[in-house]
Short mmCIF file of C-alpha atoms and ligand atoms in Angstrom, two decimals:
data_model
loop_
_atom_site.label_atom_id
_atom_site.label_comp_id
_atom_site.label_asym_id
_atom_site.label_seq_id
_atom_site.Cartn_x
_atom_site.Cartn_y
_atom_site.Cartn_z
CA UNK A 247 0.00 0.00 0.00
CA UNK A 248 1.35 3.65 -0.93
CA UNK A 249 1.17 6.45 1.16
CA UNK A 250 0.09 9.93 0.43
CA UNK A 251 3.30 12.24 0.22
CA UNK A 252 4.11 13.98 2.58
CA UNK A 253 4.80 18.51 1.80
CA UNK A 254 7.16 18.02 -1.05
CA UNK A 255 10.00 19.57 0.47
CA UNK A 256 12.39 16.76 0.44
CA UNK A 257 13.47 14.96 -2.83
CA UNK A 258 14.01 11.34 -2.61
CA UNK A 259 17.17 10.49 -4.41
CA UNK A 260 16.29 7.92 -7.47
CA UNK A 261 18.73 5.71 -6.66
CA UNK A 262 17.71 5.05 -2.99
CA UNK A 263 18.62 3.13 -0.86
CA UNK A 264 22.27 4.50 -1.70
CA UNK A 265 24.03 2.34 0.53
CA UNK A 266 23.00 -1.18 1.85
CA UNK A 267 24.51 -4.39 3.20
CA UNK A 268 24.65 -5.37 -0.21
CA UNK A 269 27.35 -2.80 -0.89
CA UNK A 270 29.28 -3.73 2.10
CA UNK A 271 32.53 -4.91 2.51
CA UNK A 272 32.13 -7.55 5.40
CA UNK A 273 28.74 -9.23 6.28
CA UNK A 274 26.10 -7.48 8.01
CA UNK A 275 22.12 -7.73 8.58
CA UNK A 276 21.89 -3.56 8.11
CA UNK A 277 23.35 -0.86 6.90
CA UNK A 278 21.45 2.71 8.70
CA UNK A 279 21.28 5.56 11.18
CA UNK A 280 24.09 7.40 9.41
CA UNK A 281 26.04 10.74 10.75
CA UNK A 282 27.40 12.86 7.84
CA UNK A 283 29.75 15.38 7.68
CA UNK A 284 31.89 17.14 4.80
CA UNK A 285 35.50 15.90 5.56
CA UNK A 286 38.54 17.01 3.26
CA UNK A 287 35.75 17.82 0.57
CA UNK A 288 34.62 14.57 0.54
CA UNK A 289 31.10 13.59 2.23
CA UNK A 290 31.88 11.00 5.01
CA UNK A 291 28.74 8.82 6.51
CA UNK A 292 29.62 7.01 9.48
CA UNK A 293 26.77 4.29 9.22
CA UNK A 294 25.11 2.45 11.71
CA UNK A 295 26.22 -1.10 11.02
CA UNK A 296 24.01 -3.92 12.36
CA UNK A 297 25.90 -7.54 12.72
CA UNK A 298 24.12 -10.51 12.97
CA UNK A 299 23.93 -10.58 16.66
CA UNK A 300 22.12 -7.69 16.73
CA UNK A 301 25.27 -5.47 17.79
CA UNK A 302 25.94 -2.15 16.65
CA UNK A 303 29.11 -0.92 15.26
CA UNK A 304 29.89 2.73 13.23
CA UNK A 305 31.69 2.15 10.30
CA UNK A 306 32.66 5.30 7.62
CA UNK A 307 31.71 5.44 4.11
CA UNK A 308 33.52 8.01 1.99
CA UNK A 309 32.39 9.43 -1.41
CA UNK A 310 33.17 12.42 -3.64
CA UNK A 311 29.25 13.56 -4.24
CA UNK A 312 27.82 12.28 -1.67
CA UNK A 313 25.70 10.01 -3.69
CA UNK A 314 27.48 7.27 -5.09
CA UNK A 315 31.15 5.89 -5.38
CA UNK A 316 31.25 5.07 -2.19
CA UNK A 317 34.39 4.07 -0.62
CA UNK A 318 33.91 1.90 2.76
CA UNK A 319 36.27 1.16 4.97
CA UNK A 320 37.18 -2.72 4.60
CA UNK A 321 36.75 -3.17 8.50
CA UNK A 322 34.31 -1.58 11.61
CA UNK A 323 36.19 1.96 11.90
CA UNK A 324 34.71 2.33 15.73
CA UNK A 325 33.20 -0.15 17.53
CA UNK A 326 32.54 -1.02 21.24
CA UNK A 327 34.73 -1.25 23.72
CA UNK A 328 33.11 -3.10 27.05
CA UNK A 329 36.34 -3.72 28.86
CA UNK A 330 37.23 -0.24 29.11
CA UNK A 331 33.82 1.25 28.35
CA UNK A 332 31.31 -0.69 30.39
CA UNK A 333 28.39 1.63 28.81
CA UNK A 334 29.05 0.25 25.37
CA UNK A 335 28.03 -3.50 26.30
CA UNK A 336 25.75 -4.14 23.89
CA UNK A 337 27.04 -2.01 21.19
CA UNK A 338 27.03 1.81 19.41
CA UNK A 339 24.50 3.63 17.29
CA UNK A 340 23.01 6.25 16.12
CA UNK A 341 25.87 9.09 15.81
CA UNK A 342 25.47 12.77 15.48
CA UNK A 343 28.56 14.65 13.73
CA UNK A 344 29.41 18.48 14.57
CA UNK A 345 32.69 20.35 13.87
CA UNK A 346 34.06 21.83 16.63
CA UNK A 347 36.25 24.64 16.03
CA UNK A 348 37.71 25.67 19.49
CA UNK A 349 38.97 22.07 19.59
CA UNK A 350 39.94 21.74 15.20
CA UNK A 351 38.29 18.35 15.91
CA UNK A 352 34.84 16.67 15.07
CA UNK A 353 32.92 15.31 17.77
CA UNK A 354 30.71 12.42 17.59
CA UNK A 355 27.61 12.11 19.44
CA UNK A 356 26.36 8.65 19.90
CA UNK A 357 23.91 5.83 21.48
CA UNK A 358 25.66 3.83 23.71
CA UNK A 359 24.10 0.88 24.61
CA UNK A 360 24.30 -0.26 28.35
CA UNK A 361 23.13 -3.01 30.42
CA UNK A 362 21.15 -0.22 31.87
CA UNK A 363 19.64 1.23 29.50
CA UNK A 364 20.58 3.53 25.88
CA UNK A 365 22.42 6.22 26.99
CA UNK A 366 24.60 9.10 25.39
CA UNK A 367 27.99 9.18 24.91
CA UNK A 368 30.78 11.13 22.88
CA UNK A 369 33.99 10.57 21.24
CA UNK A 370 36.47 12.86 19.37
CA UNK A 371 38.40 12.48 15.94
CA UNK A 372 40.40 14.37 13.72
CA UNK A 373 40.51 11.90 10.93
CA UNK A 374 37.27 9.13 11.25
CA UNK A 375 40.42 6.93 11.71
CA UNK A 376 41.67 6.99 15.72
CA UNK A 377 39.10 8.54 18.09
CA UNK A 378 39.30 9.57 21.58
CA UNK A 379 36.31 8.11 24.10
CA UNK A 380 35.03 10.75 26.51
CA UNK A 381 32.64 8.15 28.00
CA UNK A 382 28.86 8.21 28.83
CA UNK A 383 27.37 12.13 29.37
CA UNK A 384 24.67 11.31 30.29
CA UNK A 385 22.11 7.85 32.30
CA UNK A 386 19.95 5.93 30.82
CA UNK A 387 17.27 6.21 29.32
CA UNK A 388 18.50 8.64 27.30
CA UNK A 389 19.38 9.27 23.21
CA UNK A 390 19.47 11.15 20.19
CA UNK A 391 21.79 14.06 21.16
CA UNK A 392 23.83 16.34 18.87
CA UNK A 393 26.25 19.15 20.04
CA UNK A 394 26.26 22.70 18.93
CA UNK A 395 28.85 23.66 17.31
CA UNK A 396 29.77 26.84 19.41
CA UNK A 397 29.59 27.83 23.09
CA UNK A 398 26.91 29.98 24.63
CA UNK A 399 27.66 31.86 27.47
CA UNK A 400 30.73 29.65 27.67
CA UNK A 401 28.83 26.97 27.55
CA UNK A 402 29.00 24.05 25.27
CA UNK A 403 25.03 22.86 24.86
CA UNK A 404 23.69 19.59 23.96
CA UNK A 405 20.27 18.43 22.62
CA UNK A 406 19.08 14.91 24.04
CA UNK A 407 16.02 13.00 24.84
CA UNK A 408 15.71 11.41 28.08
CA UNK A 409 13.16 9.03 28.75
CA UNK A 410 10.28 10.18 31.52
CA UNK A 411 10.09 7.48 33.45
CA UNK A 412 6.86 8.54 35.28
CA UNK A 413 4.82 8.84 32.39
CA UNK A 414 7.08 7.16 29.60
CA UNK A 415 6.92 10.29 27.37
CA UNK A 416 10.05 11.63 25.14
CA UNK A 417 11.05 14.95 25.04
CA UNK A 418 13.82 17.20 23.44
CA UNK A 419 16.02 18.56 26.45
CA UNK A 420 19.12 20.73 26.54
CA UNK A 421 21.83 20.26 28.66
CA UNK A 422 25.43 22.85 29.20
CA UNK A 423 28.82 22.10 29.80
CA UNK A 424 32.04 23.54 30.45
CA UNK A 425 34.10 20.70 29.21
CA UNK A 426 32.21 18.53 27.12
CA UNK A 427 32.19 16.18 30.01
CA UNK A 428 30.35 17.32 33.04
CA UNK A 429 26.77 18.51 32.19
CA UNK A 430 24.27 20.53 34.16
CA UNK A 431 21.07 23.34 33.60
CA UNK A 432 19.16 20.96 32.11
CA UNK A 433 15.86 21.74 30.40
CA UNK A 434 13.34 20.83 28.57
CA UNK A 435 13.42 22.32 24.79
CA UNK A 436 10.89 20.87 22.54
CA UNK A 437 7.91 18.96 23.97
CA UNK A 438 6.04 15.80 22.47
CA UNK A 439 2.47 16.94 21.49
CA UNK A 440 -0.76 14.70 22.96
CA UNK A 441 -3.06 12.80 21.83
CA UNK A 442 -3.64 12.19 17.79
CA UNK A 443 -1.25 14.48 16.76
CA UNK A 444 1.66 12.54 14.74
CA UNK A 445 4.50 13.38 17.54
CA UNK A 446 3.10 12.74 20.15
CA UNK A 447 4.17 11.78 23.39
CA UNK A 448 7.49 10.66 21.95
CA UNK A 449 9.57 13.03 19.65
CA UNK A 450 13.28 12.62 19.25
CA UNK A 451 16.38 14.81 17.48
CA UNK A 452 17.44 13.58 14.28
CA UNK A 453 20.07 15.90 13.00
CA UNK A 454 22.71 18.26 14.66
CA UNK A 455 21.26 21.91 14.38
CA UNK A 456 21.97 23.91 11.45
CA UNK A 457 22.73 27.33 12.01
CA UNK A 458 20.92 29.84 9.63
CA UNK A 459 20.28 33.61 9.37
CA UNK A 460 17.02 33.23 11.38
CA UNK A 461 17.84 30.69 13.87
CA UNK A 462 19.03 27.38 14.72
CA UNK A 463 17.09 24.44 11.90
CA UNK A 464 16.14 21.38 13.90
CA UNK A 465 15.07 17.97 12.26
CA UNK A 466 13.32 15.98 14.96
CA UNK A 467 11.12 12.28 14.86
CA UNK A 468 7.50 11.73 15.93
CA UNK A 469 6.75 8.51 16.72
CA UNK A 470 2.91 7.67 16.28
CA UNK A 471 2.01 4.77 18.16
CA UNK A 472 -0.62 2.51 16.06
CA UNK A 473 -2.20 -0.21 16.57
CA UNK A 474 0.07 -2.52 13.98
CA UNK A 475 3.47 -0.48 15.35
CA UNK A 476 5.24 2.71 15.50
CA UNK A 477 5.47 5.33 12.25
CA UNK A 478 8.32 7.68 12.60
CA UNK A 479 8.12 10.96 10.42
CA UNK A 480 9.96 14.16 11.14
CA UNK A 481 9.20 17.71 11.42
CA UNK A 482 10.91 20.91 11.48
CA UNK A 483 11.60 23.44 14.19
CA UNK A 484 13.86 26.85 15.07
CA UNK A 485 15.47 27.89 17.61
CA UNK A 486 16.80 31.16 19.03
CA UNK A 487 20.21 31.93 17.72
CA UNK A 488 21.70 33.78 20.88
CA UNK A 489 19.32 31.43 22.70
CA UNK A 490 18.75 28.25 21.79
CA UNK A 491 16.40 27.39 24.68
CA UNK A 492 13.94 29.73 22.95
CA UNK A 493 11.97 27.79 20.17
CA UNK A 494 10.67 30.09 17.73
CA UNK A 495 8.72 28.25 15.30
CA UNK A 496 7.69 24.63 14.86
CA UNK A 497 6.23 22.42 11.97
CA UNK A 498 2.76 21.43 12.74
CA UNK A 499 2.35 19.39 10.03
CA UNK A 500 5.52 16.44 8.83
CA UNK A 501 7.71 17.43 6.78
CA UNK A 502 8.67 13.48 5.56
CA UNK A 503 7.22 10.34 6.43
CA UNK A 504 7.60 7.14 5.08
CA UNK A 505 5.91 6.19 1.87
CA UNK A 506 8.49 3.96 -0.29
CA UNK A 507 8.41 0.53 -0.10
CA UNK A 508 12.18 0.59 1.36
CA UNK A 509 10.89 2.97 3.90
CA UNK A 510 7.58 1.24 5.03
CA UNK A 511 9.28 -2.08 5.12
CA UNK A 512 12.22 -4.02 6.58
CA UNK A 513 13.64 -4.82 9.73
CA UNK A 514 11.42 -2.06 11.37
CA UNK A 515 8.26 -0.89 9.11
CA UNK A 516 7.78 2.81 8.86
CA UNK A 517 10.64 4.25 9.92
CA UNK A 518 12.61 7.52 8.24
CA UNK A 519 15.15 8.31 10.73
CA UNK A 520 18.16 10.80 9.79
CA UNK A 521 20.95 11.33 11.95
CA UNK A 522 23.23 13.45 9.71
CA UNK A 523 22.49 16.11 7.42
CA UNK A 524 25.05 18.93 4.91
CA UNK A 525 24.91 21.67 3.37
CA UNK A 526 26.31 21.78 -0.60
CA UNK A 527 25.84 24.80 -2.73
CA UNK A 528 22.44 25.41 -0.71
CA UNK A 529 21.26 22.53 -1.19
CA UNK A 530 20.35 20.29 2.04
CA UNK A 531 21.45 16.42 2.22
CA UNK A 532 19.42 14.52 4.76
CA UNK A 533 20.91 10.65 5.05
CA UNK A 534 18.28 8.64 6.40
CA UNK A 535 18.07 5.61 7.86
CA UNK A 536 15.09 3.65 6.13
CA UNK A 537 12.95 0.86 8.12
CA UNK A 538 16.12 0.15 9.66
CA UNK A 539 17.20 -1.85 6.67
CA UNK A 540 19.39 0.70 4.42
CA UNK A 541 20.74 4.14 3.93
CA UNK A 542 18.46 6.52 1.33
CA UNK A 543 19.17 10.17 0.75
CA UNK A 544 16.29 13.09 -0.17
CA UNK A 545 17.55 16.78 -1.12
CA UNK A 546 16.17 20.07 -0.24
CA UNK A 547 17.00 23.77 -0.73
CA UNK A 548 17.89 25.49 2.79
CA UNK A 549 16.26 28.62 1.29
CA UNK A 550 13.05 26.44 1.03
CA UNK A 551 13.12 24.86 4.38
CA UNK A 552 13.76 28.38 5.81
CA UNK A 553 11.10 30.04 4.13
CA UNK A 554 8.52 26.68 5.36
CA UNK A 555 9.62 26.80 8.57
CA UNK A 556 9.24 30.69 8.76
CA UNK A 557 5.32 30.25 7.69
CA UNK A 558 4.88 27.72 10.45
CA UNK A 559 3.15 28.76 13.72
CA UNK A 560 5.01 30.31 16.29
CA UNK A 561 6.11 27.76 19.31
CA UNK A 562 3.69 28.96 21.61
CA UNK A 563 2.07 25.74 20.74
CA UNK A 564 -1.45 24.36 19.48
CA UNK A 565 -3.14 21.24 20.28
C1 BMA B 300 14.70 4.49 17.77
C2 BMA B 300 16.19 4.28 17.63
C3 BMA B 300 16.62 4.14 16.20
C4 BMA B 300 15.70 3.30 15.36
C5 BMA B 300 14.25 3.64 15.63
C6 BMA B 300 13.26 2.75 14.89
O1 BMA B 300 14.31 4.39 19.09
O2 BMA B 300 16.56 3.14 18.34
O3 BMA B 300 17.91 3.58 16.16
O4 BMA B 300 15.98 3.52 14.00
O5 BMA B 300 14.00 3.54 17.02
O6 BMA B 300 13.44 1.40 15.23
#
């Protein structure tokens, strides 16, 4: 069955999925969940990689366009390390890529997957080759968290989504940190809507922010809990630029949602779930995860997105 399509905004690429297990160098169930970033004028993915114990691992994919060509490295490029890292037991996922500036090195943002619980954790590379662990930054339950590239205040900030356990309802918080480490002021940024809407009670981050003229561009999940499973489409929001805290405007409607047959089935049906994003020439890559299974790619103009997501209500939010 074919879904209606979602706004337009987002091109799907015609060759999707663009990366898959079947393009990989060692064997795998899945290929998803990719970060992106724009190294040395190449596009580098570090993809989720699934094994067939169910085990995450990252593993970097390098290409001139970032759209085919792909060179992947012959071997896991970072994978878990329990002995030393406890928190990465059961394995890594779902990383978030931001430059850092002060530091002339990337950071990666990822899942790391505890006996306890998901939690988040970051590392630091100059290369995609050696990294440097920081450990976990935050408990369980707790995921999809990005880094800003800059300090406020003095401040680095952090977007993540704890779990709350009370009512079992996923919000967007922001956390600060002198070090990168040691995180405090939390609060909550973006709030799950109720009821039928499509995000409610669980929303999620998907890409690091993008810093624009009028604000900070978020990409964040909805989860809509049906009765045959989950459907996970995204919307758009902004965010102050001096204060990030501040949401300015939010999608009310989703901006993508799955409607190809690579999105609405595989390992997990109905999931589009990007966790890196560039800018080329104005034009905006989103690398998305699809059902789980692969690694698809949809374009869109910044100027367009801005414009959409300047016509959307203002955050003082409607239910
Ligand atoms: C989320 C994350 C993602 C995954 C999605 C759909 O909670 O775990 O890694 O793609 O669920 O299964």
């Amino acid at each position: 069955m074919h879904r209606p399509m979602d706004p337009g905004l987002f091109r799907r690429h015609i060759g999707n999925p663009i990366l898959s297990v079947r393009d990989w160098p060692y064997k795998a169930n899945s290929v998803f969940n990719a970060a992106a970033a724009e190294v040395a004028g190449q596009v580098l993915l570090l993809c989720r990689v699934e094994d067939f114990r169910g085990i995450s691992h990252l593993t970097a994919a390098r290409s001139k366009d970032g759209i085919v060509d792909w060179e992947i490295d012959p071997q896991p490029t970072l994978v878990r390390d329990p002995a030393n890292h406890p928190e990465e037991y059961w394995g890594i996922e779902d990383p978030r890529i931001t430059w850092i500036d002060e530091l002339g090195r990337w950071a990666v943002v990822y899942t790391a997957f505890s006996r306890g619980g998901p939690l988040v954790a970051i590392a630091t590379t100059d290369d995609f080759r050696t990294f440097k662990k920081l450990g976990p930054v935050m408990p369980p339950d707790d995921k999809d968290a990005a880094l800003f590239p800059v300090r406020f205040k003095g401040y680095w900030a952090m977007l993540h989504r704890p779990i709350t356990p009370a009512t079992t309802e996923a919000h967007v918080w922001m956390s600060f940190s002198p070090d990168l480490i040691h995180w405090g002021q939390h609060q909550e940024v973006l709030q799950a809507r109720q009821g039928a809407w499509w995000d409610a009670r669980k929303i999620g981050l998907c890409t690091p922010p993008v810093q624009t003229s009028e604000g900070w561009m978020l990409l964040y999940h909805g989860v809509r809990q049906t009765a045959s499973g989950s459907i996970y489409r995204l919307g758009l929001a902004l965010l102050d630029l001096e204060d990030p805290t501040k949401v300015i405007r939010r999608s009310d409607e989703w901006v993508f949602g799955p409607s190809e047959m690579y999105e609405r089935e595989g390992d997990v049906d109905d999931v589009v779930f990007p966790c890196g994003w560039i800018v080329r020439d104005g034009q905006v890559y989103m690398y998305y995860g699809a059902a789980d299974s692969s690694l698809c790619l949809a374009t869109a103009e910044l100027n367009t997105l801005i414009d959409y997501i300047l016509h959307c209500p203002d955050a003082s939010f409607s239910e």
